[in-house]
Amino acid sequence: MMRKFEAPKGKVIFQPGQDCPGFVTLSAGTIKVTLTGASGREVVLYRVRPGDVCLQTFSCLVEGNSYSAEGVAETDLEGDLVPAEDFQRRLAQDDAFRSRIMHSVASRFFEYQLLIEEVVLTSFDARLAKVLLRLADASGKVTATHAALASETASGRAYVSRRLSEFSRRGLVRQMADGVALLDRPALERIVADPR
């Protein structure tokens, strides 16, 4: 039986080693899913938004594993929770539920393929420019630490700092105490368009 699910921004939804309580379908909000290596370096795997499937949760429920990554509410969350004991039954008996889940899983695997291609085949500057453009607010400001940008670009904080300094030297951005201001959005878009 589905139950109402709500969580405030910043709440840890799941973390490594935790058993899965059930399958969440979001109606509002975003969950950021990250993986942290033994070195302490963190990478954003994906975000779960309304209509998306969390592969971590899907794997836990189908394989009986515990979580290996962390999910944090990036915004306030609303949705429904299908308890773990009901998930398999719904998957077997509810055609619409199963179809929606399988479609979302296929889409998520495609996103994983794009992530791998981006990390392996795209220059770091193109990845950084893409993240800056995506995270910028309407005024062109990115409120994110260098560590957060490193997590978004699957790199190290020191390297992000060096490349931001170069972007700043070239007049593309201005670094501030509380983030980064985009000064030349068209130039950043050109960097994204030429990913070599």
C-alpha positions in Angstrom: 0.0 0.0 0.0 1.4 3.4 -1.0 2.2 5.9 1.7 2.7 9.6 1.5 6.4 10.6 1.3 7.8 14.0 2.3 11.3 15.3 3.2 12.8 18.7 3.7 15.7 20.1 1.7 19.0 18.8 3.0 17.7 15.6 4.5 19.7 12.5 3.7 17.2 10.1 2.1 19.6 7.1 1.9 23.2 6.4 2.5 25.7 3.5 1.9 25.0 0.3 3.8 21.3 1.3 4.5 18.5 -1.1 3.6 15.9 0.2 1.2 12.5 1.0 2.9 10.7 1.2 -0.4 10.3 2.8 -3.8 9.7 6.5 -3.9 7.9 8.2 -6.7 8.3 12.0 -6.6 5.6 14.4 -7.4 7.8 17.4 -6.5 11.5 18.0 -5.7 14.9 16.6 -6.6 17.1 14.0 -4.9 20.9 14.3 -5.7 22.6 10.9 -5.7 26.3 10.9 -5.1 29.1 8.3 -4.7 32.1 8.9 -2.5 35.3 7.0 -3.1 37.8 5.8 -0.5 39.8 8.9 -1.2 36.9 11.1 -0.1 36.3 12.3 -3.6 32.6 12.6 -4.5 30.9 12.4 -7.8 27.2 13.2 -8.7 25.8 10.1 -10.3 22.4 11.5 -11.2 19.4 13.4 -9.9 16.0 12.0 -9.3 13.1 14.2 -10.3 9.4 13.5 -10.7 9.0 10.7 -13.2 12.5 9.4 -12.7 13.7 6.1 -11.2 16.5 6.0 -8.7 18.7 3.2 -9.9 20.2 2.7 -6.4 16.7 2.1 -5.0 15.7 -0.1 -8.0 18.8 -2.3 -7.6 18.3 -2.6 -3.8 14.7 -3.7 -4.2 15.3 -6.1 -7.1 18.6 -7.6 -5.9 18.1 -7.3 -2.2 21.2 -5.2 -1.8 21.8 -2.3 0.5 22.6 1.2 -0.8 26.1 2.0 -2.1 25.6 5.7 -2.7 24.0 8.6 -0.9 20.8 10.4 -1.8 20.1 13.9 -0.4 17.0 16.1 -0.9 18.2 19.1 -3.0 14.8 20.7 -2.5 11.8 19.9 -0.4 10.3 16.6 -1.6 6.8 15.3 -2.0 5.6 12.0 -3.4 4.6 8.5 -2.5 6.4 5.5 -1.1 5.7 1.9 -2.2 7.0 -0.2 0.8 9.7 -2.7 -0.1 7.3 -5.7 0.6 4.8 -4.3 -1.9 7.2 -3.4 -4.7 7.7 -6.8 -6.1 4.0 -7.6 -6.1 3.2 -4.3 -7.9 6.0 -5.0 -10.4 4.5 -8.4 -11.1 0.8 -7.5 -11.1 0.4 -3.9 -12.1 1.1 -3.5 -15.9 1.1 0.3 -15.8 3.4 0.4 -12.8 5.8 -2.1 -14.4 5.8 -0.3 -17.8 6.5 3.1 -16.1 9.3 1.6 -14.1 11.0 -0.2 -17.0 10.7 2.9 -19.2 12.3 5.1 -16.5 15.1 2.5 -15.9 15.9 2.4 -19.6 16.1 6.2 -19.7 18.3 6.3 -16.6 20.8 3.8 -18.2 20.9 6.0 -21.3 21.8 9.0 -19.0 24.6 6.8 -17.4 26.0 6.2 -20.9 26.0 9.9 -21.6 27.7 10.5 -18.2 30.5 8.0 -19.0 30.9 9.5 -22.5 31.1 13.0 -21.1 33.7 12.0 -18.5 35.8 10.0 -20.8 35.4 11.8 -24.1 34.8 15.4 -23.2 37.4 18.0 -22.1 37.3 19.1 -18.6 36.8 22.7 -19.6 33.7 21.7 -21.6 32.3 19.8 -18.6 33.0 22.7 -16.2 31.4 25.2 -18.6 28.3 23.0 -19.0 27.9 22.7 -15.2 28.3 26.4 -14.7 25.7 27.2 -17.3 23.3 24.6 -15.8 23.7 25.8 -12.2 23.6 29.6 -12.9 20.5 31.4 -11.7 18.7 34.1 -13.8 21.3 36.7 -12.9 24.2 34.5 -14.0 25.4 33.5 -10.5 26.4 30.0 -9.5 26.2 29.5 -5.8 28.4 26.5 -5.4 31.7 25.7 -3.7 34.7 24.4 -5.6 34.1 21.1 -3.9 30.5 21.0 -5.1 31.7 21.8 -8.7 34.2 19.1 -8.5 31.5 16.6 -7.5 29.4 17.8 -10.5 32.3 17.4 -12.9 33.7 14.1 -11.6 37.1 15.8 -10.8 39.1 17.1 -7.9 38.5 20.4 -6.1 42.1 21.6 -6.7 41.7 21.1 -10.5 38.4 22.9 -10.5 40.0 25.8 -8.7 42.8 26.0 -11.3 40.4 25.9 -14.2 38.1 28.5 -12.7 41.2 30.8 -12.2 41.9 30.3 -15.9 38.3 31.0 -16.8 38.6 34.1 -14.7 41.8 35.2 -16.4 40.1 34.9 -19.8 37.2 37.0 -18.6 34.6 34.2 -18.7 33.7 34.3 -15.0 34.4 36.2 -11.8 35.1 34.3 -8.7 33.4 35.6 -5.5 33.4 34.5 -1.9 29.9 33.0 -2.3 30.1 31.5 -5.8 30.9 32.3 -9.4 29.5 35.0 -11.6 29.2 34.2 -15.3 30.6 37.1 -17.4 30.6 35.7 -20.9 27.8 33.1 -21.3 28.3 32.9 -25.1 32.0 32.0 -24.7 31.1 29.3 -22.2 28.5 28.0 -24.6 31.1 27.8 -27.3 33.4 25.8 -25.0 30.5 23.3 -24.4 29.8 23.1 -28.1 33.5 22.2 -28.8 34.1 19.4 -26.3 37.6 18.5 -27.4 
